[in-house]
Coordinates of C-alpha atoms in Angstrom, one line a residue:
Chain A
M33 CA 264.7 -55.4 206.2
K34 CA 263.7 -52.0 207.0
S35 CA 260.1 -53.3 207.9
I36 CA 260.8 -56.2 210.7
L37 CA 260.2 -52.8 213.1
P38 CA 256.9 -51.8 211.7
I39 CA 255.6 -55.5 211.3
T40 CA 256.5 -56.3 215.2
T41 CA 255.0 -53.5 216.5
V42 CA 252.0 -53.8 214.7
S43 CA 251.9 -57.7 215.8
M44 CA 252.8 -56.8 219.1
V45 CA 250.3 -54.5 219.3
I46 CA 247.5 -57.0 218.2
V47 CA 248.7 -59.2 220.7
I48 CA 248.3 -57.1 223.5
L49 CA 245.2 -56.0 222.7
W50 CA 243.9 -59.9 222.5
Y51 CA 245.5 -60.4 226.1
G52 CA 243.8 -57.3 227.2
F53 CA 240.0 -58.5 225.2
S54 CA 240.7 -61.9 227.1
V55 CA 241.1 -60.9 230.4
I56 CA 238.3 -58.0 230.0
L57 CA 235.8 -60.9 228.7
N58 CA 236.7 -63.6 230.3
S59 CA 236.4 -62.2 234.0
T60 CA 233.2 -62.1 234.3
W61 CA 232.7 -66.1 234.6
T62 CA 235.8 -65.7 237.0
K63 CA 233.8 -62.8 239.2
D64 CA 230.4 -65.4 238.6
Q65 CA 232.3 -68.6 239.9
A66 CA 233.7 -66.5 242.9
S67 CA 230.1 -64.9 243.7
R68 CA 228.6 -68.2 243.5
A69 CA 231.3 -69.8 245.9
G70 CA 231.0 -66.9 248.4
V71 CA 234.9 -65.9 248.1
E72 CA 236.6 -62.6 247.3
V73 CA 238.8 -62.7 244.4
T74 CA 241.9 -60.5 243.9
F75 CA 242.8 -58.9 240.7
S76 CA 245.9 -61.0 240.5
E77 CA 243.4 -64.2 240.5
I78 CA 241.4 -63.0 238.2
L79 CA 244.0 -62.2 236.0
K80 CA 245.6 -66.0 236.6
D81 CA 242.0 -67.2 235.8
T82 CA 241.3 -65.7 232.6
M83 CA 244.2 -67.1 231.2
V84 CA 243.5 -70.9 231.7
Q85 CA 240.1 -71.2 231.3
Q86 CA 238.3 -74.1 229.8
R87 CA 235.8 -72.6 227.9
P88 CA 236.9 -69.1 227.6
L89 CA 235.0 -65.9 225.9
L90 CA 237.8 -65.3 224.3
P91 CA 240.8 -67.7 224.7
A92 CA 244.5 -66.3 225.1
P93 CA 246.3 -66.3 222.5
H94 CA 248.8 -69.0 224.0
Q95 CA 245.8 -71.5 224.5
V96 CA 245.3 -71.0 220.8
V97 CA 248.9 -71.7 219.9
I98 CA 249.0 -74.6 222.0
E99 CA 245.7 -75.9 221.0
L100 CA 247.3 -75.4 217.2
W101 CA 250.3 -76.8 218.8
E102 CA 248.6 -79.9 220.0
T103 CA 246.2 -80.7 217.1
T104 CA 248.8 -80.6 214.5
A105 CA 252.7 -81.8 215.7
N106 CA 251.2 -83.9 218.2
K107 CA 248.2 -86.1 216.8
K108 CA 248.7 -88.6 213.9
I109 CA 247.7 -86.5 210.7
T110 CA 245.3 -89.4 209.9
S111 CA 243.5 -88.6 213.2
K112 CA 240.5 -86.9 213.3
R113 CA 241.6 -85.0 216.2
S114 CA 244.3 -83.6 214.0
L115 CA 244.2 -80.0 212.2
V116 CA 246.0 -81.0 209.5
Y117 CA 243.6 -83.7 208.4
H118 CA 240.7 -81.8 208.9
G119 CA 242.8 -79.0 207.2
W120 CA 243.9 -81.4 204.5
I121 CA 239.9 -82.0 203.5
T122 CA 239.1 -78.5 203.7
L123 CA 242.7 -77.9 201.2
S124 CA 241.9 -80.3 198.7
A125 CA 238.1 -78.8 198.0
T126 CA 239.7 -75.2 197.8
L127 CA 242.1 -76.1 195.5
L128 CA 239.8 -77.9 193.0
G129 CA 237.6 -75.7 193.5
F130 CA 240.1 -73.0 192.5
V131 CA 241.2 -74.7 189.4
I132 CA 237.7 -75.3 188.7
G133 CA 237.1 -71.1 189.6
T134 CA 240.2 -70.2 187.7
G135 CA 239.7 -71.8 184.6
L136 CA 235.9 -70.5 184.4
G137 CA 236.7 -67.6 185.2
I138 CA 239.5 -66.8 182.4
L139 CA 237.0 -68.8 179.7
L140 CA 233.9 -65.8 180.7
A141 CA 236.7 -62.9 180.6
I142 CA 238.1 -64.7 176.8
G143 CA 234.1 -64.9 175.6
I144 CA 233.8 -61.1 177.1
V145 CA 236.3 -59.5 175.5
H146 CA 236.0 -61.3 172.1
N147 CA 232.5 -60.9 172.0
K148 CA 229.9 -57.8 172.7
A149 CA 226.9 -60.0 173.2
M150 CA 228.7 -61.6 175.8
D151 CA 229.7 -59.0 177.6
Y152 CA 226.5 -57.3 177.7
G153 CA 224.7 -60.8 177.9
V154 CA 226.6 -62.5 180.2
M155 CA 228.6 -59.9 182.4
P156 CA 225.5 -58.4 184.5
W157 CA 224.8 -62.3 185.6
I158 CA 228.6 -62.3 186.4
I159 CA 227.9 -59.6 189.0
A160 CA 224.3 -60.9 190.0
S161 CA 226.0 -64.3 191.3
Q162 CA 227.9 -62.3 193.6
T163 CA 224.9 -60.6 195.2
V164 CA 223.6 -64.0 196.6
P165 CA 225.1 -64.1 199.9
I166 CA 226.6 -67.4 199.9
L167 CA 225.6 -68.7 203.1
A168 CA 222.0 -68.9 201.9
L169 CA 223.6 -70.8 198.2
A170 CA 225.7 -73.3 199.9
P171 CA 222.6 -75.5 201.1
M172 CA 221.0 -75.5 198.7
I173 CA 223.7 -76.5 196.4
I174 CA 224.9 -79.1 198.7
V175 CA 221.1 -80.7 198.6
V176 CA 221.1 -80.2 194.8
L177 CA 224.1 -81.9 194.1
Y178 CA 223.4 -84.6 196.6
S179 CA 219.9 -85.4 195.1
I180 CA 222.0 -86.1 192.0
G181 CA 224.7 -88.0 193.9
L182 CA 227.2 -86.1 194.4
S183 CA 228.4 -85.5 197.7
G184 CA 232.0 -84.5 199.2
L185 CA 234.6 -82.9 198.1
V186 CA 232.9 -81.9 194.5
P187 CA 229.8 -80.0 196.4
K188 CA 232.5 -78.3 198.7
A189 CA 234.6 -77.6 195.5
I190 CA 232.1 -76.0 193.3
I191 CA 230.8 -73.8 195.9
S192 CA 234.6 -72.5 196.3
A193 CA 234.5 -72.3 192.4
Y194 CA 231.7 -70.4 192.7
L195 CA 233.0 -67.6 195.1
S196 CA 236.7 -67.8 193.0
F197 CA 235.6 -67.5 189.3
F198 CA 234.5 -63.9 190.1
P199 CA 238.2 -61.9 190.6
V200 CA 239.4 -63.9 188.1
S201 CA 237.1 -63.4 185.4
V202 CA 236.6 -59.3 186.4
G203 CA 240.5 -59.2 186.8
M204 CA 241.1 -61.0 183.3
V205 CA 238.5 -58.7 181.3
A206 CA 240.5 -55.8 183.0
G207 CA 243.6 -57.4 181.7
F208 CA 242.5 -58.4 178.7
R209 CA 241.6 -55.0 177.8
C210 CA 244.8 -53.5 178.6
P211 CA 246.3 -53.1 175.4
D212 CA 246.9 -49.4 174.0
P213 CA 245.5 -48.9 170.4
T214 CA 249.4 -48.7 169.3
Q215 CA 250.2 -52.2 170.8
M216 CA 247.1 -53.5 169.1
D217 CA 248.2 -51.1 165.5
L218 CA 251.7 -52.9 165.8
L219 CA 250.3 -56.3 165.3
K220 CA 247.9 -55.5 162.6
T221 CA 251.0 -54.1 160.7
Y222 CA 252.7 -57.5 161.1
A223 CA 248.9 -59.0 159.5
A224 CA 249.3 -61.1 162.8
K225 CA 246.3 -63.4 163.4
K226 CA 243.2 -63.2 166.3
S227 CA 245.4 -66.1 167.9
Q228 CA 248.5 -64.3 167.8
L229 CA 247.0 -61.1 168.9
F230 CA 245.9 -63.0 172.0
W231 CA 248.6 -65.2 172.9
K232 CA 251.6 -62.2 171.9
L233 CA 250.0 -59.3 173.2
M234 CA 246.5 -60.0 175.5
V235 CA 247.8 -62.7 177.4
P236 CA 251.5 -61.7 178.5
I237 CA 250.0 -58.1 179.5
S238 CA 247.3 -59.2 181.3
M239 CA 249.9 -61.4 183.4
P240 CA 249.7 -58.9 186.8
Y241 CA 246.0 -58.9 186.2
L242 CA 246.0 -62.9 186.6
F243 CA 248.0 -63.0 189.7
T244 CA 246.4 -60.1 191.6
S245 CA 243.0 -62.0 190.7
L246 CA 244.2 -65.5 191.8
K247 CA 245.4 -63.7 195.2
I248 CA 241.9 -62.8 195.9
G249 CA 240.1 -65.8 194.2
V250 CA 241.9 -68.6 196.2
A251 CA 241.3 -67.0 199.5
A252 CA 237.9 -67.0 198.4
S253 CA 238.5 -70.2 197.3
L254 CA 239.0 -71.2 201.2
V255 CA 236.1 -69.5 202.7
G256 CA 234.0 -71.3 200.0
A257 CA 235.4 -74.6 200.8
I258 CA 234.8 -73.5 204.3
V259 CA 231.1 -72.8 203.8
G260 CA 230.5 -75.9 202.0
E261 CA 231.3 -77.6 204.9
L262 CA 228.8 -76.2 207.4
P263 CA 226.0 -77.5 206.2
T264 CA 227.0 -80.8 206.0
G265 CA 226.5 -81.4 209.3
A266 CA 230.4 -81.1 210.4
V267 CA 231.4 -84.5 209.0
A268 CA 235.3 -82.9 208.3
G269 CA 237.3 -80.5 207.4
L270 CA 238.2 -76.8 209.0
G271 CA 234.6 -75.8 209.0
A272 CA 233.2 -78.8 210.7
R273 CA 236.1 -78.1 213.2
L274 CA 234.3 -74.5 213.5
L275 CA 230.7 -75.7 214.0
A276 CA 231.2 -78.8 215.7
G277 CA 233.4 -76.3 218.4
S278 CA 230.2 -74.0 218.5
Y279 CA 227.8 -76.7 219.1
Y280 CA 230.0 -77.7 222.3
G281 CA 231.2 -74.6 223.2
Q282 CA 235.0 -75.7 222.6
T283 CA 236.2 -71.8 222.0
V284 CA 239.5 -72.9 221.8
Q285 CA 238.8 -75.2 218.8
I286 CA 237.0 -72.3 217.2
W287 CA 239.6 -70.0 217.4
S288 CA 242.7 -72.6 216.6
A289 CA 240.6 -73.7 212.9
L290 CA 240.0 -70.0 212.4
I291 CA 243.8 -68.9 212.9
G292 CA 244.4 -72.4 211.3
S293 CA 242.6 -71.6 208.5
A294 CA 244.0 -67.9 208.0
I295 CA 247.8 -69.7 208.2
L296 CA 246.8 -71.9 205.0
A297 CA 245.0 -68.9 203.2
A298 CA 248.0 -67.1 204.0
T299 CA 250.0 -69.9 202.5
L300 CA 248.3 -69.9 199.5
V301 CA 248.1 -66.2 198.9
G302 CA 251.7 -66.4 199.8
L303 CA 252.8 -69.4 197.5
I304 CA 250.8 -67.2 194.1
G305 CA 252.9 -64.1 195.6
L306 CA 256.0 -66.3 194.8
I307 CA 255.1 -67.4 191.5
Q308 CA 253.7 -63.8 190.3
K309 CA 257.6 -62.7 191.6
F310 CA 259.4 -64.8 189.5
T311 CA 256.9 -64.8 186.3
L312 CA 257.3 -61.1 186.7
D313 CA 260.6 -61.0 187.1
R314 CA 261.3 -62.6 184.3
M315 CA 259.0 -61.0 182.1
G316 CA 260.8 -57.9 183.5
L317 CA 257.5 -56.5 184.1
A318 CA 258.7 -56.4 188.1
R319 CA 261.0 -53.6 189.1
Chain B
M248 CA 251.4 -60.9 127.1
A249 CA 248.8 -59.3 129.3
N250 CA 250.7 -60.8 132.1
M251 CA 253.9 -59.2 130.7
N252 CA 252.1 -55.7 130.2
T253 CA 251.2 -55.7 134.0
D254 CA 254.8 -56.4 135.0
V255 CA 256.1 -53.7 132.8
M256 CA 253.0 -51.5 134.3
V257 CA 254.2 -52.5 137.8
D258 CA 257.8 -51.5 137.4
N259 CA 256.4 -48.1 136.5
R260 CA 254.3 -47.4 139.0
P261 CA 255.3 -45.2 142.0
V262 CA 255.5 -47.2 145.1
I263 CA 252.4 -45.2 147.0
R264 CA 250.0 -43.0 144.6
A265 CA 247.1 -41.5 146.4
R266 CA 244.6 -39.5 144.2
N267 CA 241.8 -37.1 145.3
L268 CA 242.4 -39.2 148.8
G269 CA 239.7 -38.1 151.8
L270 CA 238.9 -39.2 155.0
V271 CA 236.0 -38.1 156.8
F272 CA 235.8 -38.9 160.9
Q273 CA 232.5 -39.6 161.8
T274 CA 232.8 -38.0 165.5
T275 CA 229.9 -36.8 168.3
D276 CA 230.6 -33.6 167.4
G277 CA 229.5 -34.5 163.9
P278 CA 231.6 -35.0 160.7
V279 CA 235.5 -33.9 160.8
E280 CA 237.7 -34.0 157.4
A281 CA 240.6 -35.4 158.6
L282 CA 242.0 -35.3 155.0
K283 CA 240.6 -33.8 151.5
D284 CA 241.9 -34.0 148.0
V285 CA 245.0 -35.7 148.5
N286 CA 247.5 -36.4 145.3
L287 CA 251.0 -37.6 145.9
D288 CA 253.3 -40.0 144.2
I289 CA 256.0 -41.5 146.1
E290 CA 258.6 -43.3 143.5
Q291 CA 261.2 -45.9 145.0
G292 CA 263.7 -45.0 146.8
D293 CA 262.4 -41.7 147.9
F294 CA 262.8 -40.2 151.6
V295 CA 259.4 -38.0 151.8
S296 CA 258.6 -36.3 154.6
L297 CA 254.9 -35.3 155.6
I298 CA 255.2 -31.7 157.6
G299 CA 252.3 -29.2 158.8
P300 CA 251.0 -28.5 161.8
S301 CA 249.2 -30.7 164.2
G302 CA 246.2 -31.9 163.2
C303 CA 247.1 -31.2 158.9
G304 CA 246.0 -35.3 158.5
K305 CA 249.9 -36.3 158.1
T306 CA 249.7 -39.2 160.8
T307 CA 246.3 -40.2 158.5
F308 CA 247.9 -40.3 155.8
L309 CA 250.9 -42.7 156.5
R310 CA 248.1 -44.6 158.6
L311 CA 245.8 -44.8 155.3
I312 CA 249.0 -45.9 153.5
A313 CA 249.2 -48.5 156.2
S314 CA 245.8 -49.7 155.7
L315 CA 245.0 -48.7 159.5
D316 CA 242.1 -46.6 158.6
K317 CA 240.6 -46.5 155.4
P318 CA 239.8 -43.8 153.1
T319 CA 236.3 -42.7 152.6
A320 CA 237.5 -41.1 149.4
G321 CA 239.3 -41.4 146.4
D322 CA 242.0 -43.8 145.4
I323 CA 245.4 -45.1 147.2
S324 CA 247.7 -47.6 146.3
V325 CA 250.4 -49.2 147.8
N326 CA 253.0 -51.3 145.4
G327 CA 250.4 -51.9 142.7
M328 CA 247.5 -53.3 145.5
S329 CA 245.5 -51.7 147.9
P330 CA 246.7 -50.8 151.1
E331 CA 245.4 -53.8 152.7
Q332 CA 246.8 -56.5 150.3
A333 CA 250.3 -54.9 150.9
R334 CA 250.0 -55.1 154.6
L335 CA 248.7 -58.8 154.7
Q336 CA 252.2 -59.3 152.4
R337 CA 254.2 -56.9 155.0
A338 CA 254.8 -54.8 152.7
Y339 CA 256.2 -52.0 155.4
G340 CA 257.5 -51.7 158.5
Y341 CA 255.8 -49.2 160.6
V342 CA 257.8 -46.5 163.3
F343 CA 255.2 -45.2 166.3
Q344 CA 255.6 -41.7 167.6
A345 CA 256.3 -44.0 170.9
A346 CA 258.9 -46.7 170.3
S347 CA 256.1 -49.1 171.7
L348 CA 258.0 -51.9 172.4
Y349 CA 256.6 -54.8 174.6
P350 CA 257.9 -54.3 177.7
W351 CA 257.7 -57.8 178.7
R352 CA 259.9 -58.8 176.5
T353 CA 263.9 -57.8 175.4
I354 CA 264.9 -55.7 172.9
A355 CA 265.8 -59.3 171.5
G356 CA 262.4 -60.0 171.8
N357 CA 260.4 -57.4 170.8
I358 CA 262.4 -57.7 166.7
K359 CA 261.8 -61.3 167.3
L360 CA 257.9 -60.5 167.5
P361 CA 257.3 -59.6 163.9
L362 CA 259.6 -62.6 162.8
E363 CA 257.3 -65.3 165.3
I364 CA 254.5 -63.9 163.9
M365 CA 255.4 -64.2 160.0
G366 CA 256.8 -67.9 160.6
F367 CA 260.5 -67.4 160.3
S368 CA 262.7 -70.3 162.3
K369 CA 265.2 -69.8 165.0
T370 CA 268.2 -69.1 163.4
E371 CA 266.9 -66.9 160.7
M372 CA 265.1 -64.9 163.8
N373 CA 268.7 -64.8 165.6
E374 CA 270.7 -63.8 162.3
R375 CA 268.2 -60.9 161.5
V376 CA 268.3 -59.6 165.2
K377 CA 272.0 -59.7 165.2
K378 CA 272.2 -57.9 161.8
V379 CA 269.2 -55.0 162.8
L380 CA 270.6 -54.4 166.1
D381 CA 274.0 -53.8 163.9
L382 CA 272.3 -51.8 161.6
V383 CA 271.1 -49.1 164.3
H384 CA 274.0 -49.8 166.5
L385 CA 272.4 -51.5 169.5
S386 CA 274.4 -54.8 169.8
G387 CA 275.1 -56.0 173.3
F388 CA 271.8 -54.7 174.4
E389 CA 269.5 -57.9 172.7
N390 CA 268.8 -59.0 176.3
K391 CA 267.9 -56.0 178.1
F392 CA 264.7 -55.4 178.8
P393 CA 263.1 -51.9 177.3
W394 CA 263.3 -49.4 180.4
Q395 CA 266.5 -50.3 181.0
L396 CA 267.1 -48.2 177.4
S397 CA 267.2 -44.4 176.9
G398 CA 264.5 -42.8 175.3
G399 CA 266.6 -42.5 171.8
M400 CA 268.0 -46.3 172.3
Q401 CA 264.4 -47.6 172.6
Q402 CA 262.9 -45.8 169.4
R403 CA 266.5 -47.4 167.7
A404 CA 264.9 -50.7 168.6
S405 CA 261.8 -49.9 167.4
I406 CA 263.2 -49.0 163.6
A407 CA 265.4 -52.3 164.0
R408 CA 262.3 -53.9 164.7
A409 CA 260.6 -52.3 161.7
L410 CA 263.5 -53.4 159.3
S411 CA 263.6 -57.3 160.7
F412 CA 261.8 -58.5 158.3
D413 CA 263.0 -56.5 154.8
A414 CA 260.2 -54.9 154.0
D415 CA 260.5 -52.3 151.1
I416 CA 258.7 -49.7 153.0
L417 CA 259.6 -47.9 156.2
L418 CA 256.7 -45.8 157.4
M419 CA 257.7 -43.4 160.7
D420 CA 255.6 -41.6 162.1
E421 CA 256.8 -38.5 164.2
P422 CA 259.9 -41.2 165.6
F423 CA 261.8 -38.9 167.0
G424 CA 259.5 -36.6 168.2
A425 CA 259.8 -36.9 171.4
L426 CA 263.6 -36.8 171.8
D427 CA 265.9 -33.7 172.7
E428 CA 268.0 -32.3 169.6
I429 CA 271.2 -34.1 170.3
V430 CA 269.9 -37.4 170.1
R431 CA 267.9 -36.3 167.3
D432 CA 270.5 -35.2 165.0
H433 CA 272.4 -38.3 165.7
L434 CA 269.6 -40.6 164.8
N435 CA 269.1 -38.4 161.7
E436 CA 272.4 -39.2 160.8
Q437 CA 272.0 -42.5 160.9
L438 CA 268.9 -42.9 159.1
L439 CA 270.4 -41.5 156.2
D440 CA 273.0 -43.9 156.1
L441 CA 270.6 -47.0 156.8
W442 CA 268.2 -45.5 153.7
Q443 CA 271.5 -44.7 151.7
S444 CA 272.7 -48.7 152.7
T445 CA 269.3 -50.4 152.3
G446 CA 267.8 -48.4 149.3
K447 CA 263.9 -48.6 151.2
T448 CA 261.4 -46.0 150.3
I449 CA 261.0 -43.9 153.5
C450 CA 258.2 -42.0 154.4
F451 CA 258.3 -39.8 157.1
V452 CA 256.1 -37.5 159.3
T453 CA 257.6 -34.7 161.1
H454 CA 256.7 -31.0 162.2
S455 CA 260.6 -30.3 162.2
I456 CA 261.5 -28.0 159.2
L457 CA 265.5 -28.9 159.5
E458 CA 264.8 -32.6 159.8
A459 CA 262.3 -32.7 156.9
V460 CA 265.0 -30.8 154.9
Y461 CA 267.7 -32.6 155.8
L462 CA 266.8 -36.3 155.3
S463 CA 264.2 -36.1 152.7
T464 CA 264.2 -36.1 148.6
K465 CA 260.7 -35.1 148.3
I466 CA 259.2 -32.6 151.0
V467 CA 255.0 -32.4 151.1
V468 CA 254.0 -29.2 152.9
M469 CA 250.1 -30.0 154.6
S470 CA 247.5 -27.4 155.6
N471 CA 245.0 -28.2 158.7
R472 CA 241.2 -28.3 158.9
P473 CA 240.7 -29.8 156.2
G474 CA 244.7 -32.1 156.0
K475 CA 245.3 -30.5 152.5
V476 CA 248.7 -31.1 150.2
V477 CA 249.8 -27.3 149.7
E478 CA 253.0 -28.0 148.5
V479 CA 255.5 -30.5 147.0
I480 CA 259.1 -29.8 147.0
E481 CA 262.0 -31.6 145.3
S482 CA 264.7 -31.7 147.3
S483 CA 267.8 -30.4 145.0
L484 CA 270.0 -31.8 147.5
P485 CA 272.4 -34.7 146.9
R486 CA 271.7 -38.2 148.4
E487 CA 274.6 -38.4 150.1
R488 CA 274.9 -35.1 152.9
S489 CA 276.4 -34.8 155.9
L490 CA 274.7 -33.0 158.9
D491 CA 276.9 -30.0 157.8
I492 CA 274.8 -29.7 154.6
R493 CA 272.3 -27.5 156.7
D494 CA 274.6 -24.5 156.5
G495 CA 274.9 -24.6 153.1
P496 CA 272.7 -21.8 151.3
E497 CA 270.9 -24.3 149.3
F498 CA 269.8 -26.1 152.6
I499 CA 268.7 -22.7 154.0
E500 CA 267.0 -21.8 150.5
I501 CA 265.1 -25.6 150.6
A502 CA 264.4 -24.6 154.1
Q503 CA 262.8 -21.2 153.4
R504 CA 260.4 -22.3 151.0
V505 CA 259.1 -25.2 153.5
R506 CA 258.3 -22.2 155.7
M507 CA 256.8 -20.2 153.3
G508 CA 254.7 -23.2 152.6
L509 CA 254.0 -23.8 156.3
R510 CA 253.0 -19.8 156.6
M511 CA 250.6 -20.2 153.4
S512 CA 248.8 -22.9 155.0
H513 CA 248.2 -21.0 157.8
S514 CA 247.1 -17.9 155.9
H515 CA 243.5 -19.2 155.5
E516 CA 242.4 -19.3 159.6

């Protein structure tokens, strides 16, 4: 509970700064309008106007909150105007991509720690894969997959997996390499099999690494799914909301989609955090 | 007939026999001779201490018995087999310098680790956990995690783990090295009890003269660079001994011989 005060303080500072910048950035338009109409505006009139513009440069926090509320609670979730509808489309691609990426990441890590050739041969490619900007790669993946008849969920999930396998594989390689010589020798004195070494030592010891990797991975998955929605022409999903918003200058919509995806990411990371806490508590690894 | 002969021979053979045993490590600074020309017989039921300055190869010798390292010269046999075969037959329990309990397993879980690997049944495992925890006076700590126990208790748990699968040989690498003297005395007493009640062959690495003399039937004094056996002292102390024995003249005499041996081992430098 000690953390409540600092957390509220930081949140308050952010909100105040946000309002401040809303006023500064949106006042240009207010002044423009006023000078065109040939009227003088007072500071309080400017202040009032910057909070309620239709297409503000930077929407005020309450505008975003209202838009978020309107598009989640007050719309049918099947409606194309519902953020829940778009959020689910992005979330489904995120989750599928996350599962594929995590699976691939763990498999690669297992291969790398067990096989020198893979360590030298595959690891550099894994790192190289992440140096290519995903924004450049995403349209190509979409186009290539479309040409073999795949569209919709799967291509987005693949882009999402492309981003999320990396933290998982790198993290799990580090995790699997955690056992110290004595812990290995101990199993050797029991004449343990390789599979027993894996399940009884490498897997449990790498658990803290797994959860840290999963948290980074799930956030990366969401980014991947959103990026994957951009080149498809803004059909559906949070990425589509962002793109449509920018086509039509709907800044409030852009910001609410942004905040919406941030909330989604925070929820996903938080869920993994809960599972992590539960698991590590049971393993006696959390103190 | 041939079979009977080998049986008789196995019975007469020492549990551990080393002949001209040597190990050279290849390091980036060139070869390092960790162990040279070690000849030693350890009989069934012996309590053998290996004592010497650090770097004298006492741990290396233990690791060769355990087949955790391979010798580069000479021969060594354990129960009449190669150390590797003996290891695959789970002939020994090894107690490391650090307790090295797996932190994600409870005390009972740690003791079950070898039993799980060796495929014991659930009921058998639980019986054995109970039995060995009793032996090391840790009953009631089954469900604690290692970090909830003191260093001495952790080391006792690791001894229990080494005892759990009934190996006849116990290899102990400075198990009490990191503990304070009061705890160490206490554990030494318990270890003697355990040895007397189980009749195991124990091979014990230490650099405490007191500990070596108090525990052993045979004390192997070693020197460093290269690691060699300087002297093997057969203890004349009775097998049943209490801590008081350390004040007796016989004990002091043996301790002096060990100290002399250690001093000799240093005179080469």
